[in-house]
Amino acid sequence: MNGINGQKSVATPVAEAGSQPPAPVTTQTVTSPAATSGKARRGPRRLNRKQRWLLQVASTVAILVAWEIYGRSVNPVIFTYPTAIARAFVDMLADGTLAQAALESLVVLGIGSAVGAIAGIGIGLLAGRSDTVAALIEVPVNALYATPSVALIPVIVVWFGFGATAKSIVVGLFVIFPVLINTMRGVREVDPDLLEVARCYCSSEPKLWRDLLIPSALPYIITGLRLAIGRGLVGVIVAEFFTAISGLGNLIVTNANSFETARMFVPIVVIAVYGVLATALLEWVESRLARWHR
Amino acid sequence: MAHPSVVVEDLSVHLGGRCILEDLSLSIGNGQFVAIVGTSGGGKTTLLRALAGLLPAERPNSIHLDGTPVDGPDERIAMVFQHFGLFPWKTVEQNVRYGLDVQGKTDHDGRVDRLIGMMHLEHCRKQYPHQLSGGMKQRVGIARALCMEPQLLLLDEPFSAVDAITREELHTEVLQLWERQEQMNAVLVTHDLDEAILMADRIVVLCGPPGRIILDVENPISRPRDIQEIRGHTDYIRTRRRLWDALKNGTNGAASEPTKMRAAL
């Protein structure tokens, strides 16, 4: 009985698809609740929120358990396991080293990302709209983007010292390019039909930005920021490796040098948590800003 | 046609090295609804875009509206687009208000409300374009244009992207709206002869490229028109036949003698 049902449910969508091949995407996106079941059968299986959450928890737990079992069988100098990391976490929290380092890194990350993102969005918007600006920045942007930003860290340290300024600049450098390039692309990709509508209704340039260019570049800007989160985290850790005075990067280096493997993993976990939180924050901002999206 | 309100004189348009329109002249009287029909690539839409001031002028002052030249986008002109041209991040109400908003014409809430009512958009005021059907989207496009109370309304194949039933409904509604007002001129570009005869006071057949006028006829059917009855009208059948012949001959290359065509009518 199940087999027959299964066959039926496969056969129906094939027939539907055959009868109207050109526009499956539109029929799917403009769905009504009634159409959802058909859509679910047509594509890969859709999960509801609870199922997704369960799978996420299951995969995380599975990884942690496997790690714990394997980690316990290895020399603790070489590798560690989750419960040891948790113990080290509590220790480091108690002696204050973790909170201090986490805060130092957060400040560098915050300032560097903010400056990099704002500069990237600003320059990207201008370069997307103006061929002159685009021509002016093209070579330097491509050159700097292609150069591994890590290579510039020694110079930045020479110029700005070992403090938060130098590290923020490194983070800014890591963050600016994905944001800039995506923003520019977003402005370039604006729908020419809508551009004509705006011209036809005699829109001024500032109103054109408000009504058309910025909203249409927004998804691209968000994508740029999403990429920038990962790069910014790399930036802060690498900068702290080099300066090795403060922050989570410093904690990683010093603990690794003294073979405190469990303690070394604690700041790594904190960095991962930063990444997850920043992405979640960005998704929340996106859902508030881009409410017109389906 | 005592005071032609829109005057096009020797308009030529070249795009990408091709001549799209050549020395085209046309004048539209006060309060006239003109339909421009023609084959694809005949320059209909180019003519409309030139009227909207969206094309760079090759010869200054080839288009006048009410005595003053149209040399760029003009606040006296509003356009309804084939592709609807709605902003996806604006609600229906914000889209309707768009033209007034960019031109700094605040304080026209009454007008916005009235048009939302007239185009039956009350129930979806706060919705976004992706939640609407094609017909509803074009209702928004039409309301946005009419909100401007333009001297010249340009309609670029406005009903071609909606289904047949919705098209008929929109025809009826626009026809009623039109027959209630007197000030506006309208130019409708369409490839649908029935739509042209139904809506317009005057029908111009354009053939090309390069686009030239090969037929220019007054619509003999009086207003107010009833969309259901008009199709059985003898004048309707005769006019449709004339337009069809002109289109066919025009594309066959026999269009070099527009005067002869006109005389034959």
Coordinates of C-alpha atoms in Angstrom, one line a residue:
Chain A
M1 CA 0.0 0.0 0.0
N2 CA 2.8 2.3 0.9
G3 CA 4.6 1.5 -2.3
I4 CA 1.6 2.4 -4.4
N5 CA 1.1 5.7 -2.5
G6 CA 4.7 6.5 -2.9
Q7 CA 4.5 5.8 -6.6
K8 CA 1.4 8.0 -6.9
S9 CA 3.0 10.9 -5.1
V10 CA 6.0 10.8 -7.4
A11 CA 3.9 10.4 -10.5
T12 CA 1.7 13.4 -10.0
P13 CA 4.4 16.1 -9.8
V14 CA 6.1 14.7 -12.9
A15 CA 2.8 15.0 -14.8
E16 CA 2.4 18.6 -13.5
A17 CA 5.9 19.5 -14.4
G18 CA 5.4 18.2 -17.9
S19 CA 2.2 20.2 -18.5
Q20 CA 3.8 23.5 -17.5
P21 CA 7.6 23.3 -17.8
P22 CA 8.6 26.9 -18.2
A23 CA 7.7 28.4 -14.9
P24 CA 8.1 26.1 -12.0
V25 CA 10.0 28.7 -10.0
T26 CA 7.3 31.4 -10.1
T27 CA 4.5 28.9 -9.2
Q28 CA 6.6 27.9 -6.2
T29 CA 7.6 31.3 -4.9
V30 CA 4.0 32.7 -5.1
T31 CA 2.7 29.9 -3.1
S32 CA -0.5 29.8 -1.1
P33 CA -0.7 27.4 1.8
A34 CA -2.6 25.0 -0.4
A35 CA 0.3 24.8 -2.8
T36 CA 2.8 24.0 -0.1
S37 CA 2.2 20.3 -0.1
G38 CA 2.7 20.1 -3.8
K39 CA 5.9 22.1 -3.5
A40 CA 7.2 19.8 -0.7
R41 CA 6.7 16.8 -2.8
R42 CA 8.3 18.3 -5.9
G43 CA 11.6 19.3 -4.4
P44 CA 13.8 17.8 -1.7
R45 CA 12.0 17.3 1.6
R46 CA 11.3 20.5 3.6
L47 CA 11.8 20.4 7.3
N48 CA 9.8 22.2 9.8
R49 CA 11.4 24.3 12.5
K50 CA 11.3 21.6 15.1
Q51 CA 12.8 19.0 12.9
R52 CA 15.6 21.3 11.8
W53 CA 16.4 22.2 15.4
L54 CA 16.5 18.5 16.4
L55 CA 18.8 17.7 13.6
Q56 CA 21.1 20.5 14.5
V57 CA 21.3 19.4 18.1
A58 CA 21.8 15.8 17.0
S59 CA 24.7 16.5 14.8
T60 CA 26.4 18.7 17.4
V61 CA 25.9 16.1 20.1
A62 CA 27.2 13.3 17.8
I63 CA 30.4 15.3 17.1
L64 CA 31.0 16.1 20.7
V65 CA 30.5 12.5 21.8
A66 CA 32.8 11.2 19.1
W67 CA 35.4 13.8 20.0
E68 CA 35.1 13.0 23.7
I69 CA 35.7 9.2 23.1
Y70 CA 38.6 9.7 20.7
G71 CA 40.1 12.6 22.6
R72 CA 40.4 10.6 25.9
S73 CA 42.4 8.0 24.2
V74 CA 45.1 10.4 23.0
N75 CA 48.0 12.0 24.9
P76 CA 46.6 15.3 26.4
V77 CA 49.6 17.3 25.2
I78 CA 48.7 16.5 21.6
F79 CA 44.9 16.5 21.7
T80 CA 42.1 17.2 24.1
Y81 CA 38.4 16.5 24.6
P82 CA 35.2 18.5 25.3
T83 CA 34.9 17.9 29.0
A84 CA 38.6 18.9 29.5
I85 CA 37.9 22.1 27.5
A86 CA 34.8 22.8 29.7
R87 CA 36.9 22.4 32.8
A88 CA 39.6 24.7 31.4
F89 CA 36.9 27.1 30.5
V90 CA 35.7 27.3 34.1
D91 CA 39.2 27.7 35.4
M92 CA 40.0 30.5 32.9
L93 CA 36.8 32.2 33.7
A94 CA 37.6 32.0 37.4
D95 CA 41.1 33.5 37.1
G96 CA 39.8 36.3 34.8
T97 CA 42.1 35.6 31.9
L98 CA 39.3 34.5 29.6
A99 CA 36.9 37.4 30.2
Q100 CA 39.7 39.9 29.8
A101 CA 41.0 38.4 26.5
A102 CA 37.5 37.9 25.2
L103 CA 36.7 41.6 25.9
E104 CA 39.9 42.8 24.3
S105 CA 39.3 40.8 21.1
L106 CA 35.6 41.9 21.0
V107 CA 36.7 45.6 21.2
V108 CA 39.2 45.1 18.3
L109 CA 36.7 43.1 16.3
G110 CA 33.9 45.6 16.9
I111 CA 35.9 48.7 16.0
G112 CA 37.7 47.1 13.1
S113 CA 34.5 45.6 11.6
A114 CA 32.5 48.8 12.0
V115 CA 35.1 50.9 10.3
G116 CA 35.8 48.3 7.6
A117 CA 32.1 47.8 7.0
I118 CA 31.1 51.4 6.9
A119 CA 34.0 52.3 4.6
G120 CA 33.3 49.3 2.4
I121 CA 29.6 50.2 2.1
G122 CA 30.3 53.8 1.5
I123 CA 33.0 53.3 -1.2
G124 CA 31.1 50.5 -2.7
L125 CA 27.9 52.6 -3.1
L126 CA 29.9 55.4 -4.7
A127 CA 31.8 53.1 -7.0
G128 CA 28.7 51.3 -8.0
R129 CA 27.0 54.5 -9.1
S130 CA 29.9 56.4 -10.5
D131 CA 32.2 55.1 -13.2
T132 CA 34.8 57.7 -12.2
V133 CA 35.1 56.4 -8.7
A134 CA 35.0 52.8 -9.9
A135 CA 37.9 53.5 -12.3
L136 CA 39.9 55.3 -9.6
I137 CA 39.6 52.5 -7.1
E138 CA 39.7 49.5 -9.4
V139 CA 43.5 48.9 -9.4
P140 CA 44.2 49.6 -5.7
V141 CA 41.2 47.5 -4.6
N142 CA 42.1 44.5 -6.8
A143 CA 45.7 44.7 -5.8
L144 CA 44.9 44.9 -2.0
Y145 CA 42.2 42.3 -2.3
A146 CA 44.5 39.8 -4.1
T147 CA 47.3 40.4 -1.6
P148 CA 47.0 38.3 1.5
S149 CA 46.2 40.8 4.1
V150 CA 48.3 38.8 6.5
A151 CA 51.4 40.1 4.5
L152 CA 50.6 43.6 5.6
I153 CA 50.4 42.9 9.3
P154 CA 54.2 43.4 10.0
V155 CA 54.0 46.8 8.3
I156 CA 50.9 47.8 10.2
V157 CA 52.5 46.8 13.4
V158 CA 55.6 48.9 12.6
W159 CA 53.4 51.9 11.9
F160 CA 50.8 51.6 14.6
G161 CA 52.5 49.6 17.3
F162 CA 51.2 46.5 19.1
G163 CA 48.0 48.1 20.5
A164 CA 44.3 47.9 19.7
T165 CA 44.7 50.5 16.9
A166 CA 47.0 48.3 14.8
K167 CA 44.8 45.2 15.4
S168 CA 41.6 47.1 14.5
I169 CA 43.2 48.3 11.3
V170 CA 44.1 44.6 10.4
V171 CA 40.5 43.6 11.1
G172 CA 39.2 46.6 9.0
L173 CA 41.4 45.5 6.2
F174 CA 40.1 41.9 6.3
V175 CA 36.5 43.2 6.4
I176 CA 36.4 46.0 3.9
F177 CA 36.9 44.1 0.6
P178 CA 34.1 41.6 0.6
V179 CA 31.7 44.4 1.7
L180 CA 33.0 46.8 -0.8
I181 CA 33.0 44.5 -3.7
N182 CA 29.5 43.1 -2.9
T183 CA 28.0 46.5 -2.3
M184 CA 29.4 47.8 -5.6
R185 CA 28.0 44.8 -7.4
G186 CA 24.6 45.4 -5.8
V187 CA 24.4 49.0 -7.0
R188 CA 25.5 47.9 -10.5
E189 CA 22.9 45.1 -10.6
V190 CA 20.0 47.5 -10.0
D191 CA 17.0 46.7 -12.2
P192 CA 17.3 49.0 -15.3
D193 CA 13.5 49.0 -15.6
L194 CA 13.1 50.5 -12.2
L195 CA 15.9 53.0 -12.9
E196 CA 13.8 54.1 -15.9
V197 CA 10.7 54.3 -13.7
A198 CA 12.6 56.6 -11.3
R199 CA 13.9 58.8 -14.2
C200 CA 10.4 58.9 -15.7
Y201 CA 8.9 60.2 -12.5
C202 CA 11.7 62.8 -12.3
S203 CA 13.4 61.4 -9.1
S204 CA 16.3 63.5 -7.8
E205 CA 19.6 61.7 -7.2
P206 CA 19.2 61.6 -3.3
K207 CA 15.7 60.2 -3.7
L208 CA 17.0 57.7 -6.2
W209 CA 19.4 56.4 -3.6
R210 CA 16.7 56.2 -0.9
D211 CA 14.0 54.6 -3.1
L212 CA 16.0 52.4 -5.4
L213 CA 19.8 52.0 -5.1
I214 CA 20.1 51.3 -1.4
P215 CA 17.2 48.9 -1.1
S216 CA 18.2 47.0 -4.2
A217 CA 21.8 46.8 -3.1
L218 CA 20.8 45.7 0.4
P219 CA 20.8 41.9 -0.1
Y220 CA 24.3 42.2 -1.7
I221 CA 25.5 44.3 1.3
I222 CA 24.2 41.7 3.7
T223 CA 26.0 38.9 1.7
G224 CA 29.2 41.0 1.9
L225 CA 28.8 41.4 5.6
R226 CA 28.2 37.7 6.1
L227 CA 31.5 37.0 4.3
A228 CA 33.1 39.7 6.3
I229 CA 32.2 38.1 9.7
G230 CA 34.4 35.1 8.9
R231 CA 37.2 37.2 7.6
G232 CA 37.0 39.7 10.5
L233 CA 37.4 36.8 13.0
V234 CA 40.4 35.5 11.0
G235 CA 41.8 39.1 11.1
V236 CA 41.5 39.5 14.8
I237 CA 43.2 36.2 15.7
V238 CA 46.0 36.6 13.2
A239 CA 46.7 40.1 14.4
E240 CA 46.8 38.9 18.0
F241 CA 49.1 36.0 17.0
F242 CA 51.5 38.6 15.6
T243 CA 51.3 41.1 18.4
A244 CA 50.9 38.4 21.1
I245 CA 50.2 40.8 23.9
S246 CA 46.5 40.5 24.5
G247 CA 43.2 39.0 23.3
L248 CA 42.1 35.5 22.4
G249 CA 44.8 35.0 19.8
N250 CA 47.4 35.7 22.4
L251 CA 45.8 33.1 24.7
I252 CA 45.9 30.5 21.9
V253 CA 49.6 31.2 21.3
T254 CA 50.7 31.2 24.9
N255 CA 48.7 28.1 25.8
A256 CA 49.9 26.2 22.8
N257 CA 53.5 27.2 23.6
S258 CA 53.1 25.7 27.1
F259 CA 51.3 22.6 25.8
E260 CA 48.1 23.5 27.6
T261 CA 46.0 22.0 24.8
A262 CA 42.7 22.1 26.7
R263 CA 43.2 25.8 27.6
M264 CA 44.2 26.5 24.1
F265 CA 40.9 25.3 22.8
V266 CA 38.9 27.6 25.1
P267 CA 39.5 30.8 23.1
I268 CA 38.9 28.9 19.9
V269 CA 35.5 28.0 21.1
V270 CA 34.8 31.6 22.1
I271 CA 35.8 32.7 18.6
A272 CA 33.4 30.2 17.1
V273 CA 30.6 31.5 19.5
Y274 CA 31.4 35.1 18.3
G275 CA 31.0 33.9 14.7
V276 CA 27.6 32.2 15.4
L277 CA 26.3 35.2 17.3
A278 CA 27.4 37.7 14.7
T279 CA 25.8 35.7 12.0
A280 CA 22.6 35.4 14.0
L281 CA 22.6 39.2 14.6
L282 CA 23.1 39.9 10.9
E283 CA 20.2 37.6 10.1
W284 CA 18.0 39.4 12.6
V285 CA 19.0 42.8 11.1
E286 CA 18.3 41.5 7.6
S287 CA 14.9 40.2 8.5
R288 CA 14.0 43.7 9.9
L289 CA 15.4 45.6 6.9
A290 CA 14.3 43.4 4.1
R291 CA 10.8 42.6 5.1
W292 CA 9.6 42.7 1.5
H293 CA 11.4 39.5 0.8
R294 CA 9.3 36.4 0.5
Chain B
M1 CA -8.3 69.1 -32.7
A2 CA -8.2 72.9 -32.4
H3 CA -5.3 73.2 -30.0
P4 CA -2.9 70.3 -30.5
S5 CA -1.5 69.7 -27.1
V6 CA 1.3 67.3 -28.0
V7 CA 3.3 68.1 -31.1
V8 CA 6.0 65.8 -32.5
E9 CA 7.9 67.3 -35.4
D10 CA 10.5 65.5 -37.5
L11 CA 11.5 63.2 -34.7
S12 CA 14.4 60.9 -35.5
V13 CA 15.8 58.4 -33.2
H14 CA 18.9 56.3 -33.7
L15 CA 19.8 53.6 -31.2
G16 CA 23.0 51.5 -31.5
G17 CA 23.7 52.8 -35.0
R18 CA 20.2 51.8 -36.2
C19 CA 17.6 54.2 -37.3
I20 CA 14.5 53.4 -35.2
L21 CA 12.3 56.4 -36.1
E22 CA 12.8 58.7 -39.0
D23 CA 11.3 62.2 -39.4
L24 CA 8.2 61.3 -37.6
S25 CA 5.5 63.9 -37.0
L26 CA 2.4 63.6 -35.0
S27 CA 0.1 66.0 -33.2
I28 CA -2.4 65.0 -30.5
G29 CA -5.3 67.2 -29.7
N30 CA -6.6 68.2 -26.3
G31 CA -8.0 65.3 -24.3
Q32 CA -7.4 62.8 -27.1
F33 CA -6.6 59.1 -26.5
V34 CA -4.3 57.9 -29.2
A35 CA -3.4 54.3 -29.8
I36 CA -0.2 53.4 -31.6
V37 CA -0.2 50.0 -33.1
G38 CA 2.4 48.3 -35.1
T39 CA 4.6 45.2 -35.4
S40 CA 7.4 44.4 -33.0
G41 CA 10.5 46.4 -33.7
G42 CA 8.5 49.0 -35.5
G43 CA 9.5 51.7 -33.1
K44 CA 6.3 52.0 -31.0
T45 CA 8.0 51.8 -27.7
T46 CA 10.8 54.0 -28.8
L47 CA 8.3 56.7 -29.8
L48 CA 6.7 56.4 -26.4
R49 CA 10.0 56.6 -24.6
A50 CA 10.9 59.7 -26.7
L51 CA 7.6 61.3 -25.6
A52 CA 8.5 60.5 -22.0
G53 CA 11.8 62.4 -22.4
L54 CA 13.7 59.3 -21.7
L55 CA 15.8 59.4 -24.9
P56 CA 18.5 61.9 -25.5
A57 CA 17.3 64.5 -28.0
E58 CA 18.9 64.2 -31.4
R59 CA 17.3 67.4 -32.6
P60 CA 16.2 69.9 -30.0
N61 CA 12.5 70.8 -29.7
S62 CA 11.1 68.0 -31.7
I63 CA 8.5 67.3 -29.0
H64 CA 6.3 70.0 -27.4
L65 CA 3.7 69.5 -24.7
D66 CA 1.3 72.4 -24.4
G67 CA 3.7 74.8 -26.1
T68 CA 6.8 74.0 -24.1
P69 CA 9.5 71.5 -25.2
V70 CA 10.0 68.1 -23.7
D71 CA 13.7 67.7 -23.4
G72 CA 14.0 65.3 -20.5
P73 CA 11.8 63.6 -18.0
D74 CA 8.9 65.9 -17.4
E75 CA 6.6 66.3 -14.3
R76 CA 3.6 66.8 -16.6
I77 CA 4.0 63.3 -18.1
A78 CA 3.3 60.0 -16.3
M79 CA 3.9 56.5 -17.7
V80 CA 2.4 53.1 -17.1
F81 CA 4.9 50.3 -17.9
Q82 CA 4.5 46.9 -19.5
H83 CA 6.7 45.5 -16.7
F84 CA 4.7 47.3 -14.0
G85 CA 7.8 49.0 -12.6
L86 CA 6.8 48.6 -9.0
F87 CA 9.3 48.8 -6.2
P88 CA 9.4 45.5 -4.5
W89 CA 10.3 47.0 -1.1
K90 CA 7.4 49.5 -1.2
T91 CA 3.8 48.6 -0.2
V92 CA 1.0 49.2 -2.6
E93 CA 0.2 52.5 -1.0
Q94 CA 3.9 53.6 -1.1
N95 CA 4.1 52.6 -4.7
V96 CA 1.0 54.6 -5.6
R97 CA 2.4 57.6 -3.8
Y98 CA 5.8 57.2 -5.4
G99 CA 5.5 59.9 -8.1
L100 CA 4.0 62.5 -5.8
D101 CA 6.7 61.6 -3.2
V102 CA 9.7 62.1 -5.5
Q103 CA 8.3 65.3 -6.9
G104 CA 7.8 66.7 -3.4
K105 CA 4.1 66.9 -3.8
T106 CA 3.0 66.1 -0.2
D107 CA -0.4 66.8 1.0
H108 CA -2.2 64.8 -1.7
D109 CA -3.5 62.0 0.6
G110 CA -7.0 62.5 -0.8
R111 CA -5.8 61.8 -4.3
V112 CA -3.9 58.7 -3.2
D113 CA -6.9 57.4 -1.3
R114 CA -9.3 58.2 -4.2
L115 CA -7.1 56.3 -6.7
I116 CA -6.6 53.3 -4.4
G117 CA -10.4 53.2 -4.1
M118 CA -11.0 53.6 -7.9
M119 CA -8.5 50.9 -8.8
H120 CA -9.9 48.5 -6.1
L121 CA -6.7 48.3 -4.1
E122 CA -8.1 49.0 -0.6
H123 CA -7.7 45.5 0.7
C124 CA -4.1 45.2 -0.3
R125 CA -2.9 48.7 0.6
K126 CA -0.2 47.3 3.0
Q127 CA 0.9 44.4 0.8
Y128 CA 4.1 44.2 -1.2
P129 CA 4.1 43.7 -5.0
H130 CA 5.2 40.1 -4.8
Q131 CA 2.0 39.3 -3.0
L132 CA -0.1 40.6 -5.9
S133 CA -1.3 39.1 -9.1
G134 CA -0.2 40.7 -12.4
G135 CA -3.5 42.4 -12.8
M136 CA -3.3 43.9 -9.3
K137 CA 0.2 45.0 -10.0
Q138 CA -0.8 46.9 -13.1
R139 CA -3.7 48.5 -11.1
V140 CA -1.0 49.9 -8.8
G141 CA 1.0 51.1 -11.9
I142 CA -2.1 52.9 -13.3
A143 CA -3.0 54.4 -10.0
R144 CA 0.6 55.7 -9.6
A145 CA 0.5 57.4 -13.0
L146 CA -3.0 58.9 -12.5
C147 CA -2.0 60.2 -9.1
M148 CA 0.2 62.7 -10.9
E149 CA -2.8 64.1 -12.8
P150 CA -0.6 64.3 -15.8
Q151 CA -1.2 66.3 -18.9
L152 CA 0.0 63.4 -20.9
L153 CA -0.4 59.8 -19.9
L154 CA 1.8 57.2 -21.6
L155 CA 0.8 53.6 -21.6
D156 CA 3.4 51.1 -22.8
E157 CA 1.6 47.9 -23.6
P158 CA 0.1 48.0 -20.1
F159 CA -2.2 45.0 -20.4
S160 CA 0.0 42.6 -22.3
A161 CA 1.5 40.9 -19.2
V162 CA -1.9 40.1 -17.6
D163 CA -4.3 37.2 -18.4
A164 CA -7.2 37.7 -20.8
I165 CA -9.9 38.0 -18.2
T166 CA -8.0 40.5 -16.1
R167 CA -7.2 42.4 -19.2
E168 CA -10.9 42.8 -20.0
E169 CA -11.6 44.0 -16.5
L170 CA -8.7 46.5 -16.7
H171 CA -10.0 47.7 -20.1
T172 CA -13.4 48.4 -18.7
E173 CA -11.9 50.2 -15.7
V174 CA -9.5 52.4 -17.6
L175 CA -12.2 53.2 -20.2
Q176 CA -14.5 54.3 -17.4
L177 CA -11.8 56.4 -15.8
W178 CA -10.9 58.0 -19.1
E179 CA -14.5 58.8 -20.0
R180 CA -14.9 60.6 -16.6
Q181 CA -12.1 63.1 -17.3
E182 CA -11.4 65.7 -20.0
Q183 CA -8.0 67.3 -19.4
M184 CA -5.6 64.5 -20.1
N185 CA -4.0 63.3 -23.3
A186 CA -3.1 59.7 -23.6
V187 CA -0.9 57.6 -25.8
L188 CA -1.3 53.9 -25.7
V189 CA 1.2 51.6 -27.4
T190 CA -0.2 48.2 -28.1
H191 CA -0.1 45.4 -30.6
D192 CA -3.6 44.4 -29.9
L193 CA -5.9 45.9 -32.5
D194 CA -9.1 45.2 -30.4
E195 CA -7.6 47.0 -27.5
A196 CA -6.7 50.0 -29.7
I197 CA -10.2 50.3 -31.1
L198 CA -11.8 49.8 -27.7
M199 CA -9.8 52.4 -25.9
A200 CA -8.7 55.1 -28.4
D201 CA -10.2 58.1 -30.1
R202 CA -7.6 57.8 -32.8
I203 CA -5.4 55.0 -34.0
V204 CA -2.0 55.4 -35.6
V205 CA -0.3 52.5 -37.4
L206 CA 3.5 52.6 -37.2
C207 CA 5.7 50.4 -39.4
G208 CA 9.3 50.0 -39.5
P209 CA 12.2 50.1 -39.0
P210 CA 12.7 52.9 -39.5
G211 CA 9.3 53.7 -37.9
R212 CA 7.0 55.7 -40.0
I213 CA 3.3 56.4 -39.7
I214 CA 1.5 54.5 -42.5
L215 CA -2.1 55.1 -41.3
D216 CA -3.8 57.5 -39.0
V217 CA -7.5 57.1 -38.4
E218 CA -10.1 58.5 -36.2
N219 CA -12.1 55.9 -34.3
P220 CA -15.7 56.1 -35.6
I221 CA -17.1 54.5 -32.5
S222 CA -18.6 57.0 -30.1
R223 CA -18.2 57.1 -26.3
P224 CA -19.2 56.0 -23.8
R225 CA -18.4 52.5 -25.1
D226 CA -19.5 49.2 -23.8
I227 CA -16.8 46.6 -24.0
Q228 CA -19.4 43.8 -24.6
E229 CA -21.4 45.5 -27.3
I230 CA -18.6 47.2 -29.2
R231 CA -17.3 44.0 -30.9
G232 CA -20.5 43.5 -32.8
H233 CA -20.5 47.1 -34.1
T234 CA -20.2 47.4 -37.9
D235 CA -17.7 50.3 -37.5
Y236 CA -15.7 48.1 -35.2
I237 CA -15.3 45.4 -37.8
R238 CA -14.6 47.8 -40.6
T239 CA -11.9 49.7 -38.6
R240 CA -10.3 46.5 -37.5
R241 CA -10.1 45.4 -41.1
R242 CA -8.5 48.7 -42.2
L243 CA -5.9 48.5 -39.4
W244 CA -5.1 44.9 -40.2
D245 CA -4.7 45.6 -43.9
A246 CA -2.4 48.5 -43.2
L247 CA -0.3 46.4 -40.8
K248 CA 0.0 43.6 -43.3
N249 CA 0.9 45.8 -46.3
G250 CA 3.2 47.9 -44.2
T251 CA 5.3 44.9 -43.2
N252 CA 5.2 43.6 -46.8
G253 CA 7.1 46.7 -47.8
A254 CA 4.2 48.5 -49.5
A255 CA 4.3 51.2 -47.0
S256 CA 6.3 53.7 -49.0
E257 CA 3.2 55.5 -50.0
P258 CA 1.3 56.5 -46.9
T259 CA -0.7 59.1 -48.7
K260 CA -2.1 56.5 -51.0
M261 CA -3.1 54.4 -48.1
R262 CA -4.8 57.3 -46.4
A263 CA -6.7 58.2 -49.6
A264 CA -7.9 54.7 -50.0
L265 CA -9.7 54.9 -46.7

